[in-house]
Short mmCIF file of C-alpha atoms in Angstrom, two decimals:
data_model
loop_
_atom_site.label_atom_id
_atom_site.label_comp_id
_atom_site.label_asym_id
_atom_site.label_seq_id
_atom_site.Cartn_x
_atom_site.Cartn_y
_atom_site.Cartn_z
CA UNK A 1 79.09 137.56 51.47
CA UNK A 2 79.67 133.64 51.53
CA UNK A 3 79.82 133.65 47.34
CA UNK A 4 82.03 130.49 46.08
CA UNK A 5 85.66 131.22 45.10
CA UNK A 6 84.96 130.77 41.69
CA UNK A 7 81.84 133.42 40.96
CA UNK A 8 84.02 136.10 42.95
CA UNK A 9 87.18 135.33 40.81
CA UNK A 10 85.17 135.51 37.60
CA UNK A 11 83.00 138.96 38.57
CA UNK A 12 86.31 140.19 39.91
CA UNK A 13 88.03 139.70 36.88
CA UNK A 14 85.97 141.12 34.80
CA UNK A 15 85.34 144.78 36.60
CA UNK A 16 89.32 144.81 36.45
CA UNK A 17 88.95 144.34 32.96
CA UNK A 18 86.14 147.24 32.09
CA UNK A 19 87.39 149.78 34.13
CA UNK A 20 90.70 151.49 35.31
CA UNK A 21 90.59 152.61 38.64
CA UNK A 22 89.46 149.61 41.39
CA UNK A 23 89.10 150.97 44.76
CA UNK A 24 87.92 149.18 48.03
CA UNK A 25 86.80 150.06 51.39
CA UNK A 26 88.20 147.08 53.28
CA UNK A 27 86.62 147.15 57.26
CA UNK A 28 88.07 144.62 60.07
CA UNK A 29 84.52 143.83 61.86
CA UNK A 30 86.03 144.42 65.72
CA UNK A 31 83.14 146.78 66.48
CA UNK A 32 80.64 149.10 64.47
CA UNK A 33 81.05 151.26 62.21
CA UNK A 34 82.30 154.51 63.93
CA UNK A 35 83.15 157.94 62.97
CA UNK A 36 87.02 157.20 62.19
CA UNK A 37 86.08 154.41 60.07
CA UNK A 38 83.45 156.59 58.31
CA UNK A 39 86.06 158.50 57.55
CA UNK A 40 88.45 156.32 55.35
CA UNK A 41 84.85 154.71 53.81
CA UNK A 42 84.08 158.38 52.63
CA UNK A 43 86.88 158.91 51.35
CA UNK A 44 87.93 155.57 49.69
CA UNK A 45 84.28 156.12 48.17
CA UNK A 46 84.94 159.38 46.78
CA UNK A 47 87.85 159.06 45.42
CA UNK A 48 86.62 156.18 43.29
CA UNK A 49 83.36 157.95 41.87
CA UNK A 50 86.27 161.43 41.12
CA UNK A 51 87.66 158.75 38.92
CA UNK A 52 84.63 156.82 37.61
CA UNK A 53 86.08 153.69 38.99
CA UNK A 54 85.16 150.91 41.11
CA UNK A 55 84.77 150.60 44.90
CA UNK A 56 84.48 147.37 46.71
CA UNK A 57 84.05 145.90 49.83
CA UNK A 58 85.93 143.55 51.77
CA UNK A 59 85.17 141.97 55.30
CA UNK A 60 88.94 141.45 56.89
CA UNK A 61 87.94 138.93 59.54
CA UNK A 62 91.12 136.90 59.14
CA UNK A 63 91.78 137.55 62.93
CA UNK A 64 88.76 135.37 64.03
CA UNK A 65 90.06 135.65 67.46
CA UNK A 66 88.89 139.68 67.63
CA UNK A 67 86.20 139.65 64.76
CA UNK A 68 82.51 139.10 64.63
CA UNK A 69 80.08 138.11 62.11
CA UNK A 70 77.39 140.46 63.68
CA UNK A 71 79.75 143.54 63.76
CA UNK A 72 80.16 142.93 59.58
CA UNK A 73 76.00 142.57 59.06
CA UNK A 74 76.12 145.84 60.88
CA UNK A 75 79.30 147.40 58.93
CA UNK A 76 77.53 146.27 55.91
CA UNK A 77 74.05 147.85 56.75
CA UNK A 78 75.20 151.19 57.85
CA UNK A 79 76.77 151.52 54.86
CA UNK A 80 73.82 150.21 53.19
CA UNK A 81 72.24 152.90 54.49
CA UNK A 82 74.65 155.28 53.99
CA UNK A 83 74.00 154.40 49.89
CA UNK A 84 77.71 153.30 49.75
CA UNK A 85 77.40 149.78 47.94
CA UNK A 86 79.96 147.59 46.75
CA UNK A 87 80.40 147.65 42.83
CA UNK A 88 80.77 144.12 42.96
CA UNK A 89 80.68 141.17 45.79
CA UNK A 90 81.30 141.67 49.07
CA UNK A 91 84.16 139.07 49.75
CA UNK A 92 85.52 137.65 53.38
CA UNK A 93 88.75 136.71 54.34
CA UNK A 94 87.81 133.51 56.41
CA UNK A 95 86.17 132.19 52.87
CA UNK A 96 89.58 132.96 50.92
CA UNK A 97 92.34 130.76 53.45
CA UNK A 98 93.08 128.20 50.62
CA UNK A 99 94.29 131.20 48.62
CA UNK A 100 95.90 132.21 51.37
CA UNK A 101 97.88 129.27 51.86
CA UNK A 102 98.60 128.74 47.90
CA UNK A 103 100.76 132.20 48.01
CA UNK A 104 102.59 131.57 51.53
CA UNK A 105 103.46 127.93 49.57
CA UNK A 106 104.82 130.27 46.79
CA UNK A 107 106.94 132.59 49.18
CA UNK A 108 107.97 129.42 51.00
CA UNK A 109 109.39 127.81 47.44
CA UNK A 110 110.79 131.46 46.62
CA UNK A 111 112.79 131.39 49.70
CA UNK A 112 110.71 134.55 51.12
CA UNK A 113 109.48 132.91 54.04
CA UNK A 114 111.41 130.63 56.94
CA UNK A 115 109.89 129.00 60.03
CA UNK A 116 110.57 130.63 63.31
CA UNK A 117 110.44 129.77 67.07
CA UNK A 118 110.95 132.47 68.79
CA UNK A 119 107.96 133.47 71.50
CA UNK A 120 107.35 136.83 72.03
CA UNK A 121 109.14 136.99 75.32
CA UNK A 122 112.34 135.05 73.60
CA UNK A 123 112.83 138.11 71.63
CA UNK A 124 111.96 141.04 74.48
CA UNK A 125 114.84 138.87 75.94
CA UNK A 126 117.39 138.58 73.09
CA UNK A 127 116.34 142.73 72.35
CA UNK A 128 116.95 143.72 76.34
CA UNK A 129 120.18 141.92 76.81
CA UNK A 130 122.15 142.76 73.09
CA UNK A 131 120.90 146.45 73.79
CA UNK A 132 119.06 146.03 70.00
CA UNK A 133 116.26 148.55 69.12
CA UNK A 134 112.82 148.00 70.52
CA UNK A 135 110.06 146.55 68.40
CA UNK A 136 112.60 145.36 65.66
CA UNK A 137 112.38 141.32 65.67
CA UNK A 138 116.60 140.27 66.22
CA UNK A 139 116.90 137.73 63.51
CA UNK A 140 117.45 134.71 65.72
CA UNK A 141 115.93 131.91 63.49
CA UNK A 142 116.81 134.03 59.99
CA UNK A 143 119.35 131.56 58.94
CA UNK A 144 117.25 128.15 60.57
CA UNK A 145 116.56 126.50 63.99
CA UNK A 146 116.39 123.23 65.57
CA UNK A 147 113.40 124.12 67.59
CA UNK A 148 109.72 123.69 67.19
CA UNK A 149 108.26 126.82 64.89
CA UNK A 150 105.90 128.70 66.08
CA UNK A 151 105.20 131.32 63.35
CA UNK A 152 106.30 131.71 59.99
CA UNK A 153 108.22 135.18 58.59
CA UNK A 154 108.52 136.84 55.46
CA UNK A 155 112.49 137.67 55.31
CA UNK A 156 113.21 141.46 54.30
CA UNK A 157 116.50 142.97 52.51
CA UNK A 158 118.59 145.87 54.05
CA UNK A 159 117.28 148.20 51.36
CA UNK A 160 115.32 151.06 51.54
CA UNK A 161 111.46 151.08 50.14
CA UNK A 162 109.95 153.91 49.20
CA UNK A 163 106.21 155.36 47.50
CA UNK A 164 104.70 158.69 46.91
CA UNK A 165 101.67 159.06 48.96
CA UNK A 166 98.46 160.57 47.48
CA UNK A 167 98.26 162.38 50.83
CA UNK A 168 101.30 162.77 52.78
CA UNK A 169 103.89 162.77 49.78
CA UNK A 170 107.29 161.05 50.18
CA UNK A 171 107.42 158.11 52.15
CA UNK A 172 110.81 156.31 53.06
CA UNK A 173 111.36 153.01 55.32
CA UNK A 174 114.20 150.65 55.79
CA UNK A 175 112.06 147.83 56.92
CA UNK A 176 114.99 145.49 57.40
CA UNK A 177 116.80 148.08 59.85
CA UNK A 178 113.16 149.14 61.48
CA UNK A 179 111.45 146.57 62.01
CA UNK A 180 113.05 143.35 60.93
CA UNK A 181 111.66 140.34 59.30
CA UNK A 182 107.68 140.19 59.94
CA UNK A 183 105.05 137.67 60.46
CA UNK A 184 103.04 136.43 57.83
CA UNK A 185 101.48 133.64 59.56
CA UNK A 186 101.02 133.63 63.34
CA UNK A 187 101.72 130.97 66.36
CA UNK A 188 98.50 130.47 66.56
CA UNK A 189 98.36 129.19 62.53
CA UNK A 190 95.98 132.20 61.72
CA UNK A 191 97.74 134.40 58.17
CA UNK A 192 98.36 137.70 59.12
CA UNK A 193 96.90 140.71 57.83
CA UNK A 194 100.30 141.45 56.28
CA UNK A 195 99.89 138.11 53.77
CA UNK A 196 96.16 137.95 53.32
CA UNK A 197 95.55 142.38 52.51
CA UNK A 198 97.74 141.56 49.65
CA UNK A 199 96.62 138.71 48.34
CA UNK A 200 93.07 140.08 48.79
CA UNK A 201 93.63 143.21 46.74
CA UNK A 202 95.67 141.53 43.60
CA UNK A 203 93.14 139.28 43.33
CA UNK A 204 90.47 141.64 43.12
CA UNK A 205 92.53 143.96 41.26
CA UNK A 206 92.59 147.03 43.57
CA UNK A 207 94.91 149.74 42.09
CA UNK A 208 93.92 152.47 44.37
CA UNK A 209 93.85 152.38 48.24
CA UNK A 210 92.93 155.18 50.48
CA UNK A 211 92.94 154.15 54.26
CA UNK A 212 94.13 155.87 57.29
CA UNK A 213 97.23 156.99 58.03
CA UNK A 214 98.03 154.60 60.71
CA UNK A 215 98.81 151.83 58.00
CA UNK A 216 101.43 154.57 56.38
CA UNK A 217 104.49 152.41 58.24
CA UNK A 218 102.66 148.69 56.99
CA UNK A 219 103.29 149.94 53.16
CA UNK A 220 106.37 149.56 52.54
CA UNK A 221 106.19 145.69 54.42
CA UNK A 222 103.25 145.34 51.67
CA UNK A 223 105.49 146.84 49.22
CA UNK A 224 108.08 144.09 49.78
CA UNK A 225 105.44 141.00 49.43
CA UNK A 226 104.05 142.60 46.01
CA UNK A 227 107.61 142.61 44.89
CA UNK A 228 108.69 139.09 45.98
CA UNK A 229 105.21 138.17 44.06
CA UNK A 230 106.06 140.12 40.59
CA UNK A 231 102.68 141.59 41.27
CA UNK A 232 102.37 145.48 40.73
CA UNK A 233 101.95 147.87 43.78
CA UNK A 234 98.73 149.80 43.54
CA UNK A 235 98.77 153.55 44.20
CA UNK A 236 98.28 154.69 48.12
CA UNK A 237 96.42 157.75 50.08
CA UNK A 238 96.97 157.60 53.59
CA UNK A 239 94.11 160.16 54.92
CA UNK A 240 94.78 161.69 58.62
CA UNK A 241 93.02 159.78 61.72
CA UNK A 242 89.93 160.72 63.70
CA UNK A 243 90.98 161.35 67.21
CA UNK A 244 89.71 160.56 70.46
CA UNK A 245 89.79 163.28 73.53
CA UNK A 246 93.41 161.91 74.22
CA UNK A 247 94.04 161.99 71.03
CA UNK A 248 94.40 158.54 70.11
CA UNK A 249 93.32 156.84 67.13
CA UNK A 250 89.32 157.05 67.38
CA UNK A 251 88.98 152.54 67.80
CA UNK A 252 86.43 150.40 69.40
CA UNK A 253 89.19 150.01 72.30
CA UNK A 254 89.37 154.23 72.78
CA UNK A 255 86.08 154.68 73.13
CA UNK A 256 84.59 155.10 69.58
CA UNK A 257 80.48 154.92 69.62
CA UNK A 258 79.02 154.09 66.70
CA UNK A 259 77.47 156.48 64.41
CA UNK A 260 74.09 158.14 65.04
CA UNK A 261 70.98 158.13 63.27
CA UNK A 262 71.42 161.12 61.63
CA UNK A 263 73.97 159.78 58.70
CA UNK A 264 73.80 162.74 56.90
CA UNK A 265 75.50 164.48 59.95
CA UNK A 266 77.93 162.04 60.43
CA UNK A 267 78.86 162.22 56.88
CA UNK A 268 79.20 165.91 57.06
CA UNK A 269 81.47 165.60 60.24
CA UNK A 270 83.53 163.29 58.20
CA UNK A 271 83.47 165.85 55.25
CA UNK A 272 85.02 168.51 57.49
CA UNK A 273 88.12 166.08 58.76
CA UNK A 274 89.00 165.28 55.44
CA UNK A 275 89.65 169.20 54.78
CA UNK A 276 86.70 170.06 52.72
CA UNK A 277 84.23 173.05 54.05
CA UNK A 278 80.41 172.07 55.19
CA UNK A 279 78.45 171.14 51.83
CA UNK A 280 75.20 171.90 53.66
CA UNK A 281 73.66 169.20 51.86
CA UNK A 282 69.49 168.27 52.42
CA UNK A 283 69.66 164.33 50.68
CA UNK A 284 72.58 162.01 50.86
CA UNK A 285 72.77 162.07 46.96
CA UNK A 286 73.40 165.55 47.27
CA UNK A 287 76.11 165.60 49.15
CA UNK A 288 77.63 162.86 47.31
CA UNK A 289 77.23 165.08 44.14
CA UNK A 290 79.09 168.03 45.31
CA UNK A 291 81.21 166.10 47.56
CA UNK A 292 82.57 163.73 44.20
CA UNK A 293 83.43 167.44 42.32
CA UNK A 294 85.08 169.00 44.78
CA UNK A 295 87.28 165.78 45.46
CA UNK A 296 87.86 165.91 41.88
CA UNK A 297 89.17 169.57 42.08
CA UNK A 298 91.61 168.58 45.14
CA UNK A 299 92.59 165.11 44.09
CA UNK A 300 92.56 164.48 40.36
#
């Protein structure tokens, strides 16, 4: 996982170059693998081998305050085990920061990004008294401040963004009006996953990205960083969440266990929320088999 910059950026360039579809399965190590993140590994999997491309993986541990290096060995061996392996090096965002901070330089120059000082209680403050909608950062340091920054935000347009989802079709978000300029690097000096996600997948020339729908409302933010870059927006499939009892998003934090021992089971659970009826399968390769054609049928 720790390979130098340089051997990932040269193997990386070259699958982008042999092949036309570059998928990824792109875990935050929080927890274990559970059955909602089996999910969106299946099917980020499947999709790639329906189109004879690539799938990689990618540790996001920029957020070292909630990741773990023993919760990615275990990601990584379940999925070992599962006989999903990456088509190329398994990369980490704590070993990719100087990019990181190359790109936010480039914003910075481009006039993208501005310094800002707000805490979050500043702008529950500013929101409450100016009656503003909830959630949607005010703008109070969009045109400069004289006080000490704290975080660092990418500055959005009052314009709409829009992409045609794989999945869930038509997809349509103001970001400006919604949720105002975002955070690309945080108070506490960490990138956010808004910054590094894109940087990770141009570099490693993802086209394709299938995830879960709770990242449908980050595209368009994602959308707005490829453009500022010049780089080219890959193609998205938002698949639906597993669900807890409450139905919440199946997490670490709402109870998720981790998978059992019997993977093929858990992979035919995770079959059945993606839509597709029980393949009955007796090996793992089998199921992959009939899983891969019937995706094909659906999806291609």
């Amino acid at each position: 996982m720790h390979l130098t910059g340089t051997i990932v950026g040269l193997t990386l360039f070259i699958i982008s170059i042999v092949t036309h579809y570059i998928g990824r399965f792109a875990p935050s190590p929080t927890g274990v693998l559970h059955a909602g993140s089996l999910a969106a590994a299946l099917a980020s999997f499947v999709d790639a081998r329906a189109h004879d491309g690539r799938w990689l993986i990618r540790i996001e541990d920029v957020d070292t305050t909630r990741c773990k290096a023993e919760y990615a060995r275990s990601i990584l061996e379940t999925l070992d085990r599962l006989h999903m392996t990456s088509d190329g090096p398994v990369i980490a965002q704590t070993d990719r920061l100087d990019r990181y901070r190359e790109v936010f330089v480039a914003l910075l120059k481009k006039g993208f990004v501005y310094g800002c000082s707000c805490s979050r209680l500043s702008i529950q403050k500013t929101i409450q008294e100016h009656h503003l909608a909830p959630h949607r950062y005010p703008g109070t340091c969009r045109e400069g401040t004289t006080e000490p920054i704290r975080a660092w935000r990418f500055k959005t347009q009052d314009r709409s963004i829009a992409f045609d989802d794989r999945w869930c079709g038509h997809y349509e978000q103001n970001v400006y009006q919604e949720v105002g300029d975002f955070v690309i690097k945080r108070a506490d000096g960490l990138f956010a996953y808004q910054l590094a996600v894109i940087v990770d997948d141009h570099d490693s020339g993802i086209n394709h990205i299938v995830r879960g729908a709770d990242l449908i409302d980050n595209t368009p933010r994602q959308i707005a960083i490829h453009e500022a870059l010049g780089w080219q927006c890959p193609s998205y499939m938002h698949i639906p969440l597993v669900l807890n009892d409450h139905g919440d998003k199946l997490s670490k934090q709402a109870g998720a266990r981790a998978l059992s021992d019997d993977l093929l089971a858990e992979l035919e659970s995770a079959w059945q929320h993606l839509g597709f009826a029980p393949l009955g399968a007796d090996t793992m390769d089998a199921f992959y088999t009939r899983a891969v054609a019937l995706w094909k049928e659906r999806f291609q």
